[in-house]
Short mmCIF file of C-alpha atoms in Angstrom, two decimals:
data_model
loop_
_atom_site.label_atom_id
_atom_site.label_comp_id
_atom_site.label_asym_id
_atom_site.label_seq_id
_atom_site.Cartn_x
_atom_site.Cartn_y
_atom_site.Cartn_z
CA MET U 1 78.98 113.55 133.96
CA SER U 2 76.80 113.21 137.10
CA PRO U 3 77.35 115.57 140.04
CA VAL U 4 78.45 112.63 142.22
CA ALA U 5 81.12 111.58 139.73
CA ASP U 6 82.19 115.18 139.35
CA ASP U 7 82.55 115.54 143.12
CA LEU U 8 84.58 112.32 143.31
CA GLY U 9 86.84 113.60 140.55
CA GLN U 10 87.32 116.87 142.39
CA LEU U 11 88.11 114.98 145.61
CA GLY U 12 90.68 112.73 143.91
CA HIS U 13 92.19 115.75 142.20
CA LEU U 14 92.48 117.54 145.53
CA LEU U 15 94.00 114.51 147.29
CA ALA U 16 96.60 114.14 144.53
CA THR U 17 97.40 117.84 144.79
CA ASP U 18 97.80 117.56 148.57
CA THR U 19 100.12 114.59 148.09
CA LEU U 20 102.27 116.64 145.73
CA ALA U 21 102.38 119.42 148.33
CA VAL U 22 103.54 116.92 150.97
CA ILE U 23 106.27 115.63 148.62
CA ALA U 24 107.42 119.21 148.00
CA ALA U 25 107.48 119.97 151.75
CA ILE U 26 109.48 116.82 152.55
CA ALA U 27 111.93 117.61 149.73
CA LEU U 28 112.33 121.18 151.02
CA MET U 29 113.08 120.06 154.59
CA SER U 30 115.49 117.41 153.32
CA TRP U 31 117.28 119.97 151.16
CA LEU U 32 117.59 122.38 154.10
CA LEU U 33 119.34 119.58 156.01
CA ARG U 34 121.48 118.47 153.06
CA ARG U 35 122.23 121.58 151.00
CA ARG U 36 124.78 119.76 148.84
CA GLU U 37 122.02 117.51 147.44
CA GLY U 38 120.80 119.76 144.62
CA VAL U 39 118.43 117.08 143.35
CA LEU U 40 116.29 117.63 146.46
CA ALA U 41 115.85 121.30 145.50
CA TRP U 42 114.73 120.23 142.02
CA LEU U 43 112.25 117.78 143.57
CA CYS U 44 110.85 120.54 145.79
CA CYS U 45 110.45 122.96 142.86
CA ALA U 46 108.84 120.28 140.69
CA GLY U 47 106.42 119.38 143.49
CA ILE U 48 105.41 123.03 143.90
CA ALA U 49 104.96 123.52 140.13
CA TRP U 50 102.81 120.38 139.76
CA CYS U 51 100.78 121.33 142.85
CA VAL U 52 100.01 124.86 141.61
CA PHE U 53 99.26 123.55 138.10
CA ASN U 54 96.73 121.09 139.53
CA LEU U 55 95.13 123.74 141.76
CA ALA U 56 94.54 125.88 138.69
CA GLY U 57 92.87 122.90 137.03
CA LEU U 58 90.35 122.50 139.82
CA THR U 59 88.33 125.45 138.48
CA GLY U 60 88.48 124.33 134.86
CA ILE U 61 87.34 120.71 135.07
CA GLY U 62 84.82 120.02 132.35
CA ALA U 63 85.58 123.19 130.45
CA ARG U 64 86.17 123.14 126.69
CA LEU U 65 89.51 124.26 125.30
CA PRO U 66 88.40 127.78 124.22
CA ASP U 67 87.31 128.39 127.81
CA LEU U 68 90.53 127.02 129.39
CA PRO U 69 91.85 129.46 132.05
CA ALA U 70 94.94 131.40 131.07
CA SER U 71 96.74 130.30 134.25
CA ARG U 72 96.46 126.67 133.17
CA ILE U 73 98.61 127.23 130.05
CA ALA U 74 100.95 129.68 131.77
CA LEU U 75 101.71 127.19 134.56
CA LEU U 76 102.51 124.42 132.07
CA TYR U 77 106.00 125.84 131.39
CA PRO U 78 107.23 125.85 135.04
CA VAL U 79 106.06 122.23 135.27
CA LEU U 80 108.00 121.31 132.13
CA PHE U 81 111.14 123.16 133.25
CA THR U 82 111.25 121.73 136.79
CA THR U 83 110.38 118.20 135.62
CA LEU U 84 113.20 118.27 133.06
CA GLY U 85 115.59 119.73 135.64
CA LEU U 86 114.70 116.98 138.11
CA ALA U 87 115.20 114.29 135.46
CA ALA U 88 118.57 115.73 134.41
CA SER U 89 119.73 115.93 138.02
CA LEU U 90 118.61 112.37 138.75
CA VAL U 91 120.54 110.83 135.86
CA GLY U 92 123.50 113.15 136.41
CA ALA U 93 123.37 114.69 132.94
CA SER U 94 126.02 117.38 132.57
CA LEU U 95 124.33 120.45 131.07
CA PRO U 96 125.94 123.79 130.21
CA ARG U 97 124.85 126.57 132.53
CA GLY U 98 123.95 128.73 129.53
CA LEU U 99 121.51 126.09 128.25
CA VAL U 100 119.78 125.93 131.63
CA VAL U 101 119.47 129.72 131.82
CA ALA U 102 118.19 129.97 128.23
CA THR U 103 115.58 127.26 128.87
CA ALA U 104 114.41 129.01 132.03
CA LEU U 105 114.04 132.34 130.20
CA ALA U 106 112.19 130.66 127.33
CA CYS U 107 109.75 128.98 129.72
CA LEU U 108 109.22 132.29 131.55
CA GLY U 109 108.57 134.14 128.29
CA LEU U 110 106.16 131.52 126.96
CA GLY U 111 104.32 131.40 130.28
CA VAL U 112 103.92 135.18 130.43
CA ALA U 113 102.83 135.33 126.78
CA ALA U 114 100.23 132.63 127.34
CA ILE U 115 98.21 134.83 129.71
CA PRO U 116 97.07 137.59 127.27
CA PHE U 117 97.08 135.31 124.22
CA HIS U 118 95.65 132.11 125.70
CA GLY U 119 92.75 132.20 123.28
CA TRP U 120 94.98 132.14 120.22
CA GLU U 121 95.48 128.84 118.48
CA LEU U 122 99.23 129.50 118.19
CA THR U 123 99.55 129.63 122.00
CA ARG U 124 97.90 126.25 122.34
CA ILE U 125 100.11 124.77 119.64
CA ALA U 126 103.19 126.21 121.39
CA GLY U 127 102.21 124.45 124.61
CA LEU U 128 101.82 121.12 122.83
CA ALA U 129 105.12 121.65 120.99
CA SER U 130 106.84 122.41 124.29
CA ILE U 131 105.66 119.07 125.63
CA GLY U 132 107.07 117.35 122.54
CA VAL U 133 110.41 119.13 122.90
CA SER U 134 110.47 118.11 126.55
CA LEU U 135 110.05 114.46 125.55
CA LEU U 136 113.02 114.77 123.18
CA MET U 137 115.11 116.34 125.94
CA LEU U 138 114.28 113.41 128.23
CA GLY U 139 115.83 111.07 125.68
CA PHE U 140 118.86 113.38 125.43
CA PHE U 141 119.31 113.34 129.21
CA ALA U 142 119.17 109.55 129.27
CA THR U 143 122.09 109.38 126.82
CA ARG U 144 124.16 111.91 128.82
CA ALA U 145 123.80 110.14 132.18
CA GLU U 146 127.01 110.21 134.21
CA THR U 147 126.01 108.76 137.58
CA GLN U 148 126.02 105.08 138.49
CA ILE U 149 122.23 104.90 138.25
CA GLY U 150 121.05 101.49 137.12
CA ALA U 151 119.68 100.85 133.65
CA ALA U 152 116.33 99.72 135.09
CA GLU U 153 115.97 102.91 137.15
CA ARG U 154 116.95 105.03 134.15
CA LEU U 155 114.37 103.32 131.96
CA ALA U 156 111.66 103.64 134.62
CA LEU U 157 112.41 107.34 135.13
CA ALA U 158 112.29 108.03 131.41
CA ALA U 159 109.03 106.11 130.99
CA LEU U 160 107.29 107.75 133.95
CA ASN U 161 108.40 111.25 132.97
CA ALA U 162 107.22 110.66 129.42
CA LEU U 163 103.91 109.45 130.82
CA GLY U 164 103.64 112.54 133.01
CA LEU U 165 104.35 114.93 130.14
CA GLY U 166 101.89 113.07 127.95
CA ALA U 167 99.24 113.34 130.65
CA LEU U 168 99.77 117.11 130.74
CA GLY U 169 99.04 117.37 127.05
CA VAL U 170 95.98 115.17 127.32
CA ASP U 171 94.59 117.14 130.26
CA LEU U 172 95.13 120.50 128.56
CA TYR U 173 93.11 119.44 125.55
CA ALA U 174 90.68 117.08 127.29
CA GLY U 175 87.85 119.52 126.71
CA THR U 176 88.34 119.24 122.96
CA ILE U 177 89.01 115.48 122.85
CA TRP U 178 86.23 114.47 125.27
CA PRO U 179 83.63 117.25 125.39
CA GLY U 180 81.91 117.42 128.74
CA LYS U 181 84.31 115.01 130.46
CA SER U 182 85.96 116.03 133.72
CA VAL U 183 88.52 113.20 134.08
CA GLN U 184 92.13 114.43 134.45
CA PHE U 185 95.25 112.27 134.60
CA SER U 186 98.06 114.71 135.34
CA PRO U 187 97.46 114.98 139.13
CA TYR U 188 97.75 111.23 139.62
CA VAL U 189 100.59 110.76 137.15
CA GLY U 190 102.42 113.66 138.79
CA VAL U 191 102.22 111.86 142.13
CA ILE U 192 103.65 108.72 140.53
CA VAL U 193 106.46 110.60 138.75
CA LEU U 194 107.55 112.66 141.73
CA GLY U 195 106.99 109.81 144.19
CA PHE U 196 109.23 107.47 142.20
CA SER U 197 111.80 110.24 141.77
CA GLY U 198 111.81 110.80 145.52
CA PHE U 199 112.23 107.07 146.09
CA VAL U 200 115.25 106.98 143.75
CA ILE U 201 116.74 110.03 145.46
CA MET U 202 116.37 108.62 148.95
CA ARG U 203 117.72 105.23 147.89
CA HIS U 204 120.84 106.83 146.45
CA ILE U 205 121.26 109.13 149.45
CA LEU U 206 121.10 106.12 151.77
CA ALA U 207 123.49 104.18 149.53
CA ASN U 208 125.93 107.10 149.55
CA ALA U 209 125.62 107.40 153.33
CA GLU U 210 126.36 103.69 153.70
CA ALA U 211 129.33 104.00 151.34
CA ARG U 212 130.63 106.96 153.35
CA GLU U 213 130.20 104.96 156.54
CA ARG U 214 132.21 102.09 155.09
CA LEU U 215 134.83 104.56 153.89
CA ASN U 216 135.00 106.16 157.33
CA GLN U 217 135.42 102.74 158.91
CA ALA U 218 138.18 101.87 156.44
CA LEU U 219 139.86 105.22 157.10
CA GLY U 220 139.50 104.66 160.83
CA GLN U 221 141.15 101.27 160.52
CA ARG U 222 143.95 102.77 158.43
CA ILE U 223 144.41 105.51 161.01
CA GLU U 224 144.59 102.93 163.81
CA THR U 225 147.05 100.86 161.77
CA THR U 226 149.14 103.94 161.08
CA LYS U 227 149.08 104.89 164.76
CA ALA U 228 150.13 101.37 165.71
CA ASN U 229 152.94 101.49 163.15
CA LEU U 230 154.05 104.87 164.46
CA LEU U 231 154.01 103.59 168.02
CA ALA U 232 155.96 100.51 166.98
CA SER U 233 158.42 102.69 165.09
CA GLU U 234 158.78 104.98 168.08
CA SER U 235 159.27 101.99 170.38
CA ALA U 236 161.87 100.56 168.01
CA ARG U 237 163.64 103.91 167.87
CA HIS U 238 163.56 104.15 171.65
CA ALA U 239 164.89 100.59 171.92
CA LEU U 240 167.71 101.45 169.51
CA GLU U 241 168.57 104.52 171.58
CA ILE U 242 168.65 102.41 174.74
CA ALA U 243 170.72 99.73 173.02
CA HIS U 244 173.14 102.37 171.80
CA ALA U 245 173.40 103.88 175.28
CA VAL U 246 173.97 100.42 176.77
CA LYS U 247 176.65 99.74 174.18
CA LEU U 248 178.43 102.98 175.00
CA GLU U 249 178.24 102.26 178.72
CA ARG U 250 179.49 98.71 178.16
CA GLU U 251 182.44 100.00 176.17
CA ARG U 252 183.18 102.51 178.91
CA LEU U 253 183.12 99.78 181.56
CA MET U 254 185.38 97.59 179.43
CA ARG U 255 187.89 100.41 179.11
CA GLU U 256 187.74 101.17 182.82
CA ILE U 257 188.20 97.50 183.75
CA HIS U 258 191.02 97.02 181.26
CA ASP U 259 192.85 100.23 182.09
CA GLY U 260 192.13 100.17 185.83
CA ILE U 261 191.67 96.80 187.54
CA GLY U 262 193.25 94.88 184.66
CA SER U 263 196.39 97.01 184.65
CA SER U 264 196.68 96.72 188.44
CA LEU U 265 196.39 92.93 188.30
CA VAL U 266 198.99 92.71 185.51
CA ALA U 267 201.38 94.90 187.51
CA ALA U 268 200.81 92.82 190.66
CA LEU U 269 201.36 89.62 188.70
CA ALA U 270 204.63 90.92 187.24
CA SER U 271 205.82 91.96 190.71
CA ALA U 272 204.94 88.56 192.19
CA GLU U 273 206.73 86.70 189.40
CA ARG U 274 209.91 88.72 190.02
CA GLN U 275 209.92 87.63 193.65
CA GLY U 276 210.47 83.99 192.67
CA LYS U 277 209.23 80.87 194.40
CA GLU U 278 208.11 82.64 197.51
CA SER U 279 205.18 84.13 195.62
CA THR U 280 204.07 81.04 193.68
CA THR U 281 200.67 80.95 195.38
CA ALA U 282 200.15 84.66 194.77
CA VAL U 283 201.07 84.26 191.10
CA VAL U 284 198.51 81.48 190.65
CA ALA U 285 195.83 83.52 192.41
CA LEU U 286 196.60 86.62 190.38
CA LYS U 287 196.56 84.68 187.12
CA GLY U 288 193.21 83.21 188.03
CA ALA U 289 191.82 86.63 188.95
CA LEU U 290 193.14 88.09 185.72
CA THR U 291 191.55 85.30 183.69
CA ASP U 292 188.24 85.80 185.52
CA LEU U 293 188.40 89.49 184.75
CA ARG U 294 189.09 88.83 181.07
CA VAL U 295 186.17 86.41 180.88
CA ALA U 296 183.89 89.03 182.43
CA VAL U 297 185.11 91.57 179.89
CA ASP U 298 184.52 89.07 177.08
CA SER U 299 180.91 88.68 178.24
CA LEU U 300 180.40 92.41 177.70
CA GLU U 301 181.39 92.12 174.06
CA PRO U 302 178.37 92.05 171.72
CA VAL U 303 178.10 88.44 170.54
CA GLU U 304 174.71 88.85 168.76
CA GLY U 305 173.56 85.51 170.16
CA ASN U 306 176.48 83.61 168.61
CA VAL U 307 177.39 80.76 170.97
CA ALA U 308 180.35 79.69 168.81
CA THR U 309 181.90 83.14 169.27
CA LEU U 310 181.37 82.86 173.02
CA LEU U 311 183.11 79.47 173.14
CA ALA U 312 185.94 80.78 170.97
CA SER U 313 186.59 83.64 173.41
CA LEU U 314 186.68 81.14 176.30
CA ARG U 315 189.13 78.95 174.41
CA TYR U 316 191.27 81.99 173.58
CA ARG U 317 191.51 82.94 177.26
CA TYR U 318 192.25 79.46 178.61
CA GLU U 319 194.20 77.69 175.89
CA PRO U 320 197.62 79.09 176.93
CA GLU U 321 197.06 77.96 180.52
CA LEU U 322 195.77 74.57 179.35
CA ARG U 323 198.89 74.00 177.27
CA LYS U 324 201.12 74.92 180.20
CA SER U 325 199.19 72.33 182.22
CA GLY U 326 199.78 69.71 179.52
CA ILE U 327 196.15 69.62 178.37
CA ALA U 328 195.43 69.56 174.62
CA VAL U 329 192.30 71.21 173.26
CA LYS U 330 190.00 69.36 170.85
CA TRP U 331 187.60 71.71 169.02
CA MET U 332 184.31 70.18 167.74
CA VAL U 333 182.06 73.22 167.49
CA GLU U 334 179.55 73.10 164.61
CA ASP U 335 177.83 75.96 162.81
CA VAL U 336 174.73 76.46 164.96
CA PRO U 337 171.88 79.03 164.91
CA GLU U 338 172.13 82.23 166.92
CA LEU U 339 170.17 82.67 170.15
CA ASP U 340 168.12 85.87 170.03
CA TRP U 341 167.78 85.98 173.81
CA LEU U 342 171.52 85.71 174.54
CA ASP U 343 172.33 89.16 175.92
CA ALA U 344 175.38 90.21 177.95
CA PRO U 345 174.11 88.97 181.38
CA SER U 346 173.07 85.64 179.86
CA ALA U 347 176.41 85.34 178.07
CA LEU U 348 178.18 85.87 181.41
CA HIS U 349 176.11 83.05 182.94
CA VAL U 350 177.11 80.70 180.11
CA LEU U 351 180.77 81.68 180.39
CA ARG U 352 180.80 81.22 184.17
CA ILE U 353 179.30 77.72 183.86
CA LEU U 354 181.84 76.67 181.24
CA GLN U 355 184.68 78.46 183.05
CA GLU U 356 183.95 76.42 186.18
CA SER U 357 184.17 73.24 184.14
CA VAL U 358 187.49 74.26 182.54
CA SER U 359 188.90 75.31 185.92
CA ASN U 360 187.94 71.95 187.44
CA THR U 361 189.71 70.16 184.60
CA MET U 362 192.86 72.21 185.11
CA GLY U 363 192.84 71.90 188.88
CA HIS U 364 191.55 68.41 189.66
CA SER U 365 191.13 66.06 186.69
CA ARG U 366 194.80 65.37 185.87
CA GLY U 367 193.61 64.82 182.28
CA THR U 368 195.51 65.35 179.03
CA GLN U 369 192.72 66.44 176.70
CA LEU U 370 189.78 68.82 176.91
CA THR U 371 187.07 68.63 174.23
CA PHE U 372 184.82 71.55 173.30
CA GLN U 373 181.67 70.42 171.46
CA CYS U 374 178.57 72.33 170.33
CA LYS U 375 175.72 71.15 168.10
CA MET U 376 171.94 71.21 167.63
CA ALA U 377 169.95 68.89 169.92
CA LEU U 378 166.34 68.25 170.97
CA LEU U 379 165.29 68.07 174.60
CA GLN U 380 161.77 66.76 175.17
CA GLY U 381 160.87 67.87 171.66
CA ARG U 382 162.23 71.41 172.09
CA PRO U 383 165.07 72.50 169.78
CA GLY U 384 168.22 73.89 171.35
CA LEU U 385 172.02 73.89 171.45
CA ARG U 386 174.01 71.20 173.27
CA ILE U 387 177.35 72.42 174.62
CA GLU U 388 179.67 69.79 176.07
CA ILE U 389 183.06 70.21 177.73
CA ALA U 390 184.65 66.83 178.47
CA ASP U 391 188.04 65.74 179.76
CA ASN U 392 189.78 62.37 179.98
CA GLY U 393 190.87 62.85 183.57
CA SER U 394 190.35 60.87 186.76
CA GLY U 395 186.69 61.74 187.20
CA PHE U 396 184.80 61.45 190.48
CA ASP U 397 182.11 59.42 192.16
CA MET U 398 178.63 60.63 191.10
CA ASP U 399 177.07 58.84 194.10
CA ALA U 400 178.86 61.09 196.58
CA PRO U 401 176.19 63.02 198.55
CA ALA U 402 178.12 66.26 198.85
CA ILE U 403 177.81 68.87 196.10
CA GLY U 404 180.42 71.60 196.01
CA ARG U 405 179.65 75.29 195.91
CA GLY U 406 180.96 75.61 192.36
CA ARG U 407 178.64 72.94 191.03
CA ARG U 408 175.70 74.42 192.95
CA ASN U 409 176.38 77.83 191.41
CA MET U 410 176.50 76.23 187.96
CA MET U 411 173.04 74.71 188.54
CA GLN U 412 171.60 78.04 189.68
CA ARG U 413 172.99 79.85 186.65
CA ALA U 414 171.53 77.24 184.30
CA GLU U 415 168.15 77.58 186.00
CA ALA U 416 168.28 81.35 185.56
CA LEU U 417 168.88 80.80 181.84
CA GLY U 418 166.02 78.34 181.48
CA ALA U 419 168.68 75.83 180.41
CA ARG U 420 169.46 72.26 181.41
CA LEU U 421 172.81 71.41 183.04
CA GLU U 422 174.09 67.91 183.50
CA VAL U 423 177.46 66.83 184.92
CA LEU U 424 178.47 63.25 184.13
CA SER U 425 181.54 61.61 185.59
CA LYS U 426 182.92 58.20 186.32
CA ARG U 427 186.01 57.50 188.32
CA GLY U 428 188.91 56.84 185.96
CA GLU U 429 186.98 57.87 182.80
CA GLY U 430 186.82 61.66 183.04
CA THR U 431 184.10 64.25 183.46
CA ALA U 432 181.65 65.81 180.99
CA THR U 433 179.71 69.02 181.59
CA ILE U 434 176.66 69.23 179.28
CA LEU U 435 174.74 72.51 178.96
CA TRP U 436 171.58 72.57 176.83
CA LEU U 437 170.37 76.05 175.77
CA PRO U 438 166.89 76.51 174.22
CA LEU U 439 166.55 78.26 170.88
CA VAL U 440 163.54 80.13 172.28
CA ARG U 441 163.24 80.91 175.97
CA LYS U 442 159.97 80.36 177.77
CA GLN U 443 158.01 83.39 178.92
CA GLY U 444 158.63 84.44 182.49
CA LEU U 445 162.32 83.59 182.58
CA ILE U 446 163.70 86.98 183.53
CA LEU U 447 167.36 87.20 184.22
CA GLU U 448 168.20 89.25 187.30
CA GLU U 449 171.42 91.08 186.64
CA GLY U 450 171.96 91.74 190.30
CA GLN U 451 172.11 88.02 191.04
CA ALA U 452 174.32 87.50 188.02
CA ALA U 453 176.75 90.10 189.29
CA GLU U 454 176.86 88.54 192.76
CA ARG U 455 177.70 85.15 191.35
#
């Protein structure tokens, strides 16, 4: 071969060797940053072995086999060992530790023995046989793959590694096959093998990093969801504690009212009744006060949003007085849904509105029948409950400009509830008080208990 061609071959050989050194350096730095990626260590060792093997070949280009340097054969075994280790690590083949140690010792022994006996034919045959055994082991690794490496990548890795090992054998015996030729394939094939291996490694590292990122995001979302659930649970527990405390306080107030003010009113009423006609006005006033007190106590009872229960308690309190006044009660209350927003203050508002209507019937209507009615009804497309208390009394003139304090208070209470109140009356035909309660209250309607207590 001409000197120019020989120089070009040497230059290409050197460039390929430098490329292998760069691959080894990059693999080493990557492994130092990611110690758990053992495949990077194998890539670094393989790059170093191929690089040193090619450097030894720079002095033997064009030499015949009998003149092949001893280092060339000795360095073949580290190349075979590291290349097989890299291939096994890439495909995830599970190998016994003893097999790996035995292979390493065998390669070390054969490499050391090749130095003093490199001129023997048996040493050369052993090198070629080692390449053949390495090819068989590549096939074995491919069948023992455990990672999720694709079939195409596995096939490409096997083919390129087989090509690289074949190129080693050709280069070792090139002096015998092509006397006087200086062309070598192993440096270039080594770059292809290790370069593709590095590409596969980096692709899988990036894929794993992306998978970990997705997992971290999913875990972060689960943590946020769990935190939100814990906060909701804690809020619910706190709300239950508050509700329990309110219930206990309500029961205490009911006992105090019943045993204190209630008992005093009952005693005063009994004393006034014993005094005869002189205390008729006081008896009426005391009975009214006692009924008001009982209605207030009833509003403290937990009704769980049940309007029918609320109406039943009102009927229970007033029916004896209505009968004494000659007024019959007609009950037309249907089974209606519960109102989630109907708490104790709201229940007191409802009772006070209806109580005013019943009191007006007893005091002014001169009627003989009072009808309680409750059913579902729509108001401007909104679902709600329609409560009506109607009598057959004398009624009054709706066109009268004056509005009494009682009716004004009823309107204010209905407004506080977000309800609709309507009083219909016609002289000689009775009076009807209609209260419409929404199933769902609008936002912003906050009931002020202080105002409720004052009214």
